[in-house]
Amino acid sequence: MSGESNLRYRLSKRLKLASGRSKNSKDGNRKVESTLSNDGKGKLKPMSYDRKTKRVYAEHDTDEEVTSSGNAKAPNRKTSFKRGQNQVKGDGKVQTNKKKSPRSIWVSSKIENSTTETKQSYRKLKDAADRARASNRTNAKEVDEMDVGVTGLMKKRPKGKLKDTVDNAWASNRTKTKGVDEMDVGGISSLKKPSKIKSDKIKRLDQCQEKSPYVSISKSAKKNVRGKRALDDDSKVLDDQPKKKKRVIRIDRHDTSNKRLDDGIVINESTKEKEKDLEKKNEMSRNAQFRAIQPSPSILTYVEDNFLGRRRLIELRRAGYNIELSAPLDNIPFSTSSERERIEDSAFRNKLTFFAAAKSSSSFPPPELPEIAFAGRSNVGKSSLLNALTRQWGVVRTSDKPGLTQSINFFNLGSKLCLVDLPGYGFAYAKEEVKDAWEELVKEYVSTRVGLKRVCLLVDTKWGMKPRDHELINLMERSQTKYQIVLTKTDMVFPIDVARHAMQIEESLKANKSVVQPLMMVSSKSGAGIRSLRTVLSKIARFAKL
Ligand SMILES: Nc1nc2c(ncn2[C@@H]2O[C@H](COP(=O)(O)OP(=O)(O)OP(=O)(O)O)[C@@H](O)[C@H]2O)c(=O)[nH]1
Ligand SMILES: [Mg+2]
């Protein structure tokens, strides 16, 4: 009799343990279900985890309703609430202990139903164990299976052979440690399954939590579920979050407000800016220097007397000049008759005729008359000045396009003078080689030409002297060719600037020996200074000898 009581005690203890695990560990139940299934004939056979999971929920949906109150009324060691855990009252309401953070989580009524079912199965198995005592049969394998099946207690109650097997199991006093371990392993292994399955489970769990009253489960199960939820939540959060774009830092090179002083960009920028400032300062200093020039009174008087510089037409009219004529300032004031428009100087009254053009020194015509050449940069107004001096418009071709004159053109002015129109140098619409050839030809002509009495070096008043002009001046200085500076296009700048340019050039050429004073200032358009230049050049015709 003592043996029987001992067996009963052990059986009840193990069943309680199994029942407690089944109630408190959902994963444990799943493990059992994943291992065995009832085929309806009283035999347990293996089945897949997913199929089992579905079936469990399907069966619970159709199972008879079991409230959580039953479970709450029969707490055991595993289900008893501890301090800080949420408790379920008999009416299904949840009482929360807020002193500590809750260590339990809520599971669905389906799990709760399974615990109720476990009790029913427990009773049945207990009866079966009593019957097994008489038979004293042992079957280790079947016992193990029954251990697992009983421990799971998730669905149908064992029937027929199953009952007998369970009886045998309990009668043989075999331990269920293995089965319990398997449940734990199953719980852990379930964590290692693909995240998709995990998330499905957790979703189901969440759905059940929303629908049903709550019960608490064991610590391990809680941890597992919590871990799974955390994993799932993390994965969800990661999935839901939009992918962070790479932050591209673009440096605004012009924005130096947030840069360090030793930043290379700043240094480069600052150096560039400094260079620009220096250039500007130089330019400004050049301009300032030019503005600081105080022309001599003689130059200023000359400029004013000859109406040099930009003038208003009303001013010319008030001065008695007929502005309807070409180059009105080259006429005698208050003169309207053709008689008064004649050129006073006899040399320039002669007809201007073209007689030779040379593109090389070998093509130069023999020097028969004193020659006056007009040199200067392209477009400076050489050809126009020839026309203005002789008042024979159209004899020498002119153009606003630099580089029109491409050869040395010789013009006879009667039998007294030879006027020579030279090709320009500097910028011109021509190939570099061609321009170089022009320059070389001009240099050869001014340095070697016999009979060349004067070179009128024309300088645009707007731009002043340029390096190429100085090159030619140096050449003429070396060759002792007499040259005279003629400022052209004076009508395009203010009178004071004309005087400043004249003063500046005179000062720069003071030391030169071949330069002929005074510096001439003309405008072929307005005629200003033409008469003065004509007078100067007529003297050459008068006194020059070959
Ligand atoms: N406003 C103004 N324009 C002028 C004056 N002299 C010439 N021009 C113009 O300047 C342009 C060039 O004149 P050109 O006489 O052909 O100059 P160039 O030095 O012979 O030029 P190249 O033969 O190319 O070397 C023409 O459009 C003229 O009308 C002047 O005194 N005042
Ligand atoms: Mg020309």
XYZ file of C-alpha atoms and ligand atoms in Angstrom:
579
model
C 0.000 0.000 0.000
C 2.877 2.335 0.714
C 4.227 1.658 -2.777
C 0.915 2.583 -4.304
C 0.717 5.835 -2.377
C 4.251 6.639 -3.350
C 3.476 6.057 -7.015
C 0.345 8.190 -6.757
C 2.287 10.979 -5.158
C 4.948 10.916 -7.839
C 2.421 10.744 -10.619
C 0.485 13.671 -9.287
C 3.657 15.677 -8.777
C 4.871 15.080 -12.306
C 1.527 15.828 -13.780
C 1.351 19.019 -11.803
C 4.763 19.959 -13.045
C 3.767 19.143 -16.588
C 0.505 20.994 -16.193
C 2.284 24.014 -14.808
C 4.679 24.043 -17.726
C 1.936 23.658 -20.223
C 0.066 26.504 -18.685
C 2.976 28.792 -18.341
C 4.977 27.997 -21.435
C 3.407 28.396 -24.767
C 6.629 27.369 -26.409
C 6.656 24.209 -24.460
C 3.237 23.370 -25.766
C 4.353 24.088 -29.228
C 7.321 21.838 -28.837
C 5.144 18.989 -27.805
C 2.752 19.636 -30.605
C 5.510 19.853 -33.099
C 6.771 16.501 -31.950
C 3.569 14.514 -31.799
C 0.105 14.515 -33.151
C -2.903 12.385 -32.678
C -3.964 10.722 -35.844
C -7.372 9.996 -34.467
C -6.624 6.301 -33.919
C -5.026 6.641 -30.578
C -1.505 6.822 -31.946
C 0.872 9.729 -31.803
C 2.917 10.510 -34.845
C 5.281 13.302 -35.741
C 3.992 16.330 -37.626
C 5.359 19.618 -38.802
C 5.480 22.623 -36.617
C 3.437 24.886 -38.842
C 0.678 22.403 -39.430
C 0.473 21.813 -35.753
C 0.332 25.450 -34.939
C -2.534 25.972 -37.311
C -4.400 23.011 -36.017
C -4.049 24.062 -32.442
C -5.590 27.409 -33.122
C -8.304 25.920 -35.283
C -9.258 23.488 -32.595
C -9.285 26.128 -29.940
C -11.583 28.211 -32.036
C -14.121 25.419 -32.079
C -13.451 24.202 -28.591
C -15.833 24.770 -25.766
C -15.391 27.998 -23.947
C -13.242 27.951 -20.893
C -12.893 31.093 -18.893
C -9.766 32.236 -17.222
C -11.451 32.189 -13.872
C -10.931 28.483 -13.622
C -7.288 28.918 -14.074
C -7.113 31.774 -11.662
C -8.826 29.754 -8.989
C -6.298 26.971 -9.167
C -2.902 28.543 -9.042
C 0.069 26.284 -8.695
C 3.707 26.934 -8.031
C 4.349 28.067 -11.588
C 1.274 30.164 -12.058
C 1.280 31.870 -8.713
C 1.926 35.568 -9.130
C 4.867 37.236 -7.669
C 5.404 40.763 -6.654
C 5.443 43.079 -9.640
C 3.526 40.690 -11.876
C 0.175 41.385 -13.373
C -2.628 39.355 -11.916
C -5.841 38.137 -13.402
C -8.896 38.287 -11.302
C -11.642 35.840 -11.427
C -13.768 38.052 -13.597
C -11.005 38.294 -16.177
C -9.928 41.810 -15.249
C -6.308 42.548 -14.942
C -4.800 43.916 -11.794
C -1.421 45.488 -12.234
C 1.183 45.856 -9.550
C 2.887 49.093 -10.458
C 5.615 48.945 -7.850
C 7.908 47.040 -10.157
C 8.030 46.705 -13.821
C 5.843 43.814 -14.924
C 7.772 40.690 -15.630
C 4.879 38.755 -17.078
C 3.188 39.235 -20.374
C -0.382 38.464 -21.306
C -1.317 35.504 -23.391
C -4.519 34.718 -25.135
C -7.503 32.809 -23.914
C -6.484 30.044 -26.241
C -3.492 29.314 -24.077
C -5.712 29.653 -21.069
C -8.111 27.180 -22.589
C -5.278 24.814 -23.121
C -4.406 24.959 -19.417
C -7.981 24.144 -18.516
C -7.859 21.295 -20.918
C -4.673 20.185 -19.292
C -6.499 19.788 -16.017
C -9.144 17.699 -17.608
C -6.481 15.568 -19.224
C -4.755 15.324 -15.902
C -7.799 13.859 -14.280
C -8.213 11.348 -17.046
C -4.600 10.357 -16.918
C -4.772 10.000 -13.209
C -7.514 7.468 -13.584
C -5.520 5.697 -16.219
C -2.534 5.596 -13.921
C -4.572 3.875 -11.305
C -5.461 1.213 -13.747
C -1.880 0.914 -14.844
C -0.754 0.167 -11.380
C -2.469 -3.168 -11.576
C -0.868 -4.198 -14.816
C 2.631 -3.058 -13.828
C 3.594 -2.950 -17.435
C 6.442 -0.759 -18.659
C 7.134 0.677 -22.012
C 9.803 3.291 -21.960
C 9.230 4.626 -25.381
C 5.549 5.014 -25.047
C 5.977 6.542 -21.672
C 8.291 9.144 -23.065
C 5.855 9.912 -25.783
C 3.075 10.122 -23.309
C 5.154 12.335 -21.100
C 5.514 14.688 -23.927
C 1.893 14.345 -24.905
C 0.712 14.832 -21.390
C 3.074 17.676 -20.767
C 1.855 19.376 -23.888
C -1.801 18.952 -23.115
C -2.787 21.294 -25.753
C -5.570 19.480 -27.473
C -7.341 16.180 -27.568
C -7.302 14.031 -24.581
C -5.610 10.657 -24.912
C -7.979 7.828 -25.673
C -7.761 4.075 -25.975
C -4.248 2.874 -26.342
C -2.996 6.262 -25.427
C -4.563 6.015 -22.043
C -3.009 2.643 -21.499
C 0.334 3.961 -22.545
C 0.091 6.766 -20.087
C -0.813 4.325 -17.355
C 2.214 2.308 -18.186
C 4.365 5.350 -18.146
C 3.365 6.377 -14.701
C 3.546 2.857 -13.428
C 7.138 2.467 -14.593
C 8.166 5.515 -12.531
C 10.136 6.849 -15.379
C 11.378 10.357 -15.240
C 10.046 13.006 -17.567
C 13.105 15.107 -17.433
C 13.838 14.358 -21.025
C 10.446 15.529 -22.134
C 10.703 18.647 -20.075
C 14.123 19.375 -21.499
C 12.770 18.889 -24.954
C 10.141 21.466 -24.261
C 12.729 23.937 -23.133
C 14.866 23.174 -26.121
C 11.813 23.574 -28.270
C 11.217 26.973 -26.727
C 14.772 28.022 -27.405
C 14.872 26.495 -30.835
C 11.734 28.318 -31.753
C 13.722 31.510 -31.236
C 16.229 30.301 -33.754
C 13.647 29.768 -36.466
C 13.322 32.180 -39.352
C 12.152 35.607 -38.443
C 9.093 35.251 -40.644
C 7.712 32.442 -38.542
C 8.593 34.341 -35.404
C 6.797 37.404 -36.553
C 3.738 35.297 -37.478
C 3.643 33.822 -34.049
C 4.045 37.130 -32.373
C 1.345 38.609 -34.535
C -1.024 35.841 -33.557
C -0.125 36.336 -29.973
C -0.829 40.027 -30.244
C -4.173 39.344 -31.901
C -5.111 36.990 -29.136
C -4.063 39.505 -26.552
C -6.367 42.029 -28.018
C -9.332 39.696 -28.151
C -9.180 37.707 -24.952
C -8.735 38.090 -21.220
C -5.219 37.658 -19.946
C -3.228 35.201 -17.920
C 0.424 35.248 -16.992
C 2.942 32.698 -18.182
C 6.242 31.405 -16.902
C 9.443 33.417 -16.759
C 11.250 31.542 -19.495
C 8.315 31.773 -21.818
C 7.930 35.432 -20.996
C 11.566 36.059 -21.735
C 11.355 34.151 -24.982
C 8.248 35.941 -26.089
C 9.637 39.267 -24.974
C 12.832 38.572 -26.857
C 10.914 37.554 -29.916
C 8.753 40.618 -29.697
C 11.776 42.786 -29.291
C 13.423 41.157 -32.286
C 10.285 41.426 -34.300
C 9.709 45.005 -33.277
C 13.264 45.856 -34.144
C 12.990 44.201 -37.523
C 9.676 45.933 -38.114
C 11.104 49.240 -37.132
C 14.068 48.659 -39.363
C 11.809 47.655 -42.245
C 9.405 50.527 -41.710
C 12.076 53.134 -41.368
C 13.016 54.742 -44.677
C 16.570 54.016 -45.614
C 18.789 56.797 -44.478
C 20.342 58.613 -47.347
C 24.023 59.221 -47.259
C 24.696 62.676 -46.105
C 26.624 64.433 -48.774
C 28.572 67.416 -47.596
C 28.938 69.937 -50.320
C 31.430 72.625 -49.828
C 30.472 75.971 -51.056
C 33.769 77.408 -52.158
C 32.475 80.909 -51.939
C 31.133 80.501 -48.442
C 34.093 81.119 -46.165
C 32.055 82.100 -43.140
C 32.340 78.709 -41.428
C 35.861 77.799 -42.464
C 39.028 77.738 -40.501
C 41.760 80.100 -41.372
C 44.149 77.267 -42.129
C 41.684 75.676 -44.520
C 43.252 75.251 -47.923
C 40.166 76.463 -49.687
C 40.175 79.642 -47.734
C 43.848 80.160 -48.424
C 43.342 79.638 -52.118
C 40.343 81.875 -52.143
C 42.057 84.502 -50.087
C 45.158 84.432 -52.281
C 43.033 84.728 -55.377
C 41.114 87.561 -53.845
C 44.357 89.218 -52.814
C 45.703 88.881 -56.324
C 42.526 90.369 -57.698
C 42.751 93.182 -55.187
C 46.345 93.807 -56.168
C 45.419 93.870 -59.824
C 42.587 96.224 -59.062
C 44.886 98.377 -56.980
C 47.404 98.440 -59.798
C 44.711 99.368 -62.248
C 43.370 101.902 -59.856
C 46.817 103.232 -59.263
C 47.326 103.490 -63.005
C 44.063 105.327 -63.332
C 44.877 107.383 -60.291
C 48.255 108.210 -61.720
C 46.659 109.207 -64.998
C 44.069 111.344 -63.167
C 46.845 112.944 -61.221
C 48.547 114.223 -64.360
C 48.446 117.976 -64.545
C 48.795 118.976 -68.202
C 50.920 121.974 -68.938
C 49.103 125.260 -69.643
C 50.402 125.263 -73.206
C 48.884 121.869 -73.894
C 45.615 122.848 -72.249
C 45.503 126.029 -74.281
C 46.246 124.127 -77.449
C 43.501 121.601 -76.707
C 40.990 124.349 -76.034
C 41.951 126.492 -79.000
C 41.664 123.597 -81.438
C 38.458 122.170 -79.919
C 40.183 118.895 -79.273
C 38.421 116.260 -77.295
C 34.741 115.403 -77.101
C 32.706 118.421 -77.877
C 29.014 119.154 -78.186
C 27.803 120.230 -81.605
C 26.214 123.328 -80.122
C 29.598 124.352 -78.893
C 31.098 123.979 -82.378
C 28.195 125.903 -83.875
C 28.594 128.717 -81.387
C 32.290 128.801 -82.343
C 31.265 129.479 -85.972
C 32.010 126.067 -87.503
C 29.657 124.560 -90.063
C 28.810 121.216 -88.557
C 27.108 120.033 -91.744
C 30.465 119.692 -93.482
C 32.800 116.722 -92.999
C 35.567 117.455 -90.504
C 34.043 120.893 -89.717
C 36.901 121.965 -87.498
C 39.239 121.765 -90.485
C 37.434 124.731 -92.005
C 37.724 128.397 -91.332
C 35.179 129.578 -88.766
C 32.088 131.434 -90.022
C 32.880 130.188 -93.548
C 30.046 128.793 -95.667
C 31.453 129.369 -99.083
C 33.471 126.777 -100.950
C 36.085 129.417 -101.298
C 36.757 129.426 -97.571
C 36.845 125.649 -97.428
C 40.011 125.373 -99.425
C 43.123 123.963 -97.886
C 45.317 126.872 -97.091
C 48.620 124.948 -97.187
C 49.780 124.635 -100.798
C 51.397 121.190 -100.431
C 48.196 119.522 -99.363
C 46.162 121.208 -102.032
C 47.718 118.783 -104.530
C 46.041 115.688 -105.715
C 46.671 112.499 -103.801
C 47.479 109.563 -106.086
C 48.300 105.967 -105.309
C 51.332 104.696 -107.173
C 52.813 101.660 -105.376
C 52.091 98.909 -102.898
C 54.773 96.761 -101.350
C 54.490 93.596 -99.324
C 58.242 93.179 -99.099
C 61.268 95.413 -99.029
C 62.228 94.354 -102.553
C 58.967 95.835 -103.861
C 59.601 99.270 -102.426
C 59.530 101.941 -105.109
C 62.686 104.033 -105.590
C 62.696 107.068 -103.289
C 61.998 110.104 -105.507
C 60.174 112.388 -103.079
C 60.467 113.122 -99.379
C 58.348 110.513 -97.692
C 56.064 110.906 -94.695
C 54.867 107.556 -93.328
C 51.898 106.923 -91.081
C 52.487 104.053 -88.667
C 50.633 102.717 -85.706
C 48.492 99.913 -84.415
C 45.735 98.499 -86.548
C 42.566 100.583 -86.660
C 44.239 103.587 -85.130
C 43.125 105.758 -88.044
C 46.146 105.940 -90.365
C 44.261 105.739 -93.630
C 41.583 108.100 -92.365
C 44.201 110.640 -91.413
C 45.607 110.583 -94.945
C 42.174 111.371 -96.319
C 41.609 114.082 -93.730
C 44.948 115.779 -94.414
C 44.369 115.953 -98.153
C 40.597 116.388 -97.851
C 40.303 113.832 -100.567
C 37.881 111.324 -99.055
C 37.930 107.860 -100.555
C 41.442 107.831 -102.055
C 42.731 105.721 -99.206
C 40.474 102.896 -98.193
C 39.396 102.779 -94.594
C 37.463 100.316 -92.537
C 36.303 99.867 -88.992
C 37.685 96.345 -89.217
C 41.325 96.222 -88.075
C 43.789 94.921 -90.621
C 42.409 96.432 -93.796
C 45.725 97.834 -94.941
C 47.956 94.805 -95.530
C 50.734 96.319 -97.620
C 52.828 99.468 -97.705
C 50.888 101.827 -99.934
C 52.670 104.774 -101.526
C 50.750 107.963 -102.484
C 52.122 110.936 -104.280
C 50.883 114.318 -103.125
C 51.652 116.268 -106.237
C 55.329 116.476 -106.949
C 56.350 117.598 -103.509
C 55.576 114.861 -101.064
C 55.064 111.112 -100.853
C 52.590 109.929 -98.225
C 52.982 106.283 -97.181
C 50.192 104.289 -95.535
C 51.664 101.439 -93.478
C 49.915 98.282 -92.364
C 49.062 98.256 -88.703
C 50.490 96.026 -86.023
C 48.915 94.483 -82.947
C 45.377 93.144 -83.030
C 43.987 92.535 -86.506
C 41.747 90.023 -88.252
C 44.642 88.139 -89.799
C 46.797 85.131 -89.103
C 49.638 85.554 -86.687
C 52.233 84.773 -89.325
C 50.769 87.413 -91.630
C 50.686 89.989 -88.863
C 54.257 89.152 -87.937
C 55.221 89.654 -91.561
C 53.508 93.064 -91.600
C 55.328 94.120 -88.489
C 58.648 93.000 -89.853
C 57.982 94.845 -93.085
C 57.076 98.037 -91.235
C 60.166 97.779 -89.064
C 62.341 97.233 -92.091
C 60.757 100.171 -93.870
C 61.086 102.695 -91.019
C 64.607 101.587 -90.203
C 66.050 101.295 -93.704
C 64.010 103.477 -96.031
C 65.985 106.154 -97.724
C 64.001 109.365 -98.221
C 61.826 108.734 -95.191
C 61.703 112.182 -93.603
C 59.151 111.559 -90.857
C 57.158 108.816 -89.357
C 53.880 109.913 -87.867
C 53.377 107.385 -85.092
C 49.681 107.391 -84.510
C 48.407 106.585 -80.999
C 44.760 106.111 -80.195
C 43.893 108.671 -77.554
C 41.457 106.247 -75.955
C 44.088 103.582 -75.262
C 47.336 105.472 -75.146
C 50.718 104.006 -75.893
C 51.094 100.233 -76.015
C 54.221 98.037 -75.793
C 54.310 97.533 -79.540
C 54.406 101.296 -79.973
C 57.393 101.431 -77.683
C 59.048 98.654 -79.686
C 58.743 100.695 -82.845
C 59.924 103.836 -81.070
C 63.013 102.014 -79.839
C 63.667 100.776 -83.334
C 63.349 104.262 -84.769
C 65.592 105.580 -82.037
C 68.205 103.047 -83.018
C 67.819 103.809 -86.711
C 67.650 107.544 -86.019
C 64.411 107.832 -87.901
C 62.540 111.011 -87.102
C 59.154 110.315 -85.728
C 56.338 112.402 -84.342
C 53.589 111.208 -82.066
C 50.084 111.932 -83.291
C 47.185 111.323 -81.003
C 44.187 110.251 -83.070
C 40.475 110.006 -82.441
C 40.627 112.785 -79.919
C 36.920 113.409 -80.402
C 36.238 110.255 -78.402
C 37.635 111.373 -75.045
C 37.236 114.418 -72.847
C 39.516 117.377 -73.607
C 41.263 117.085 -70.274
C 42.116 113.482 -70.974
C 43.493 114.418 -74.376
C 45.742 116.917 -72.654
C 46.749 114.336 -70.013
C 47.628 111.758 -72.670
C 49.671 114.331 -74.531
C 51.431 115.324 -71.366
C 52.057 111.733 -70.337
C 53.540 110.763 -73.724
C 55.672 113.852 -73.931
C 57.038 113.143 -70.484
C 57.786 109.526 -71.369
C 59.625 110.485 -74.562
C 61.571 113.388 -73.164
C 64.847 111.523 -73.290
C 64.337 110.285 -76.830
C 66.419 111.971 -79.482
C 64.561 111.113 -82.668
C 61.205 112.221 -81.468
C 59.906 115.428 -83.028
C 58.101 117.887 -80.891
C 55.422 118.967 -80.496
C 53.116 116.040 -80.040
C 50.201 116.383 -82.414
C 46.544 115.787 -81.528
C 44.017 115.253 -84.269
C 40.576 113.977 -85.075
C 39.874 112.898 -88.624
C 36.186 112.923 -87.842
C 35.828 116.379 -86.403
C 38.858 117.805 -88.179
C 40.322 119.090 -84.938
C 44.119 119.537 -85.102
C 44.268 118.617 -88.793
C 45.286 122.049 -89.912
C 48.058 122.172 -87.335
C 49.396 118.793 -88.463
C 49.130 119.865 -92.066
C 51.177 122.963 -91.329
C 53.865 120.911 -89.569
C 54.110 118.377 -92.403
C 54.105 121.061 -95.116
C 57.390 122.329 -93.755
C 58.943 118.960 -94.603
C 57.887 119.333 -98.200
C 59.265 122.786 -98.250
C 62.672 122.134 -96.779
C 63.349 118.481 -97.264
C 66.003 117.439 -99.700
C 66.653 113.978 -101.036
N 35.672 108.858 -84.145
C 36.708 108.779 -84.955
N 36.839 107.680 -85.731
C 37.919 107.582 -86.522
C 38.879 108.589 -86.576
N 39.812 108.197 -87.457
C 39.431 107.023 -87.969
N 38.288 106.632 -87.424
C 37.599 105.408 -87.676
O 38.441 104.348 -87.307
C 38.251 103.266 -88.169
C 39.590 102.803 -88.695
O 40.119 103.771 -89.514
P 41.281 103.434 -90.488
O 41.745 104.714 -91.062
O 40.907 102.391 -91.463
O 42.376 102.848 -89.506
P 43.788 102.209 -89.976
O 44.762 102.579 -88.953
O 44.092 102.525 -91.376
O 43.480 100.664 -89.836
P 44.286 99.515 -90.593
O 44.355 99.841 -92.011
O 43.503 98.313 -90.351
O 45.594 99.429 -89.917
C 37.327 103.730 -89.253
O 36.035 103.200 -89.000
C 37.306 105.216 -89.137
O 36.034 105.750 -89.461
C 38.716 109.706 -85.715
O 39.508 110.645 -85.683
N 37.601 109.761 -84.940
Mg 44.545 101.537 -93.011
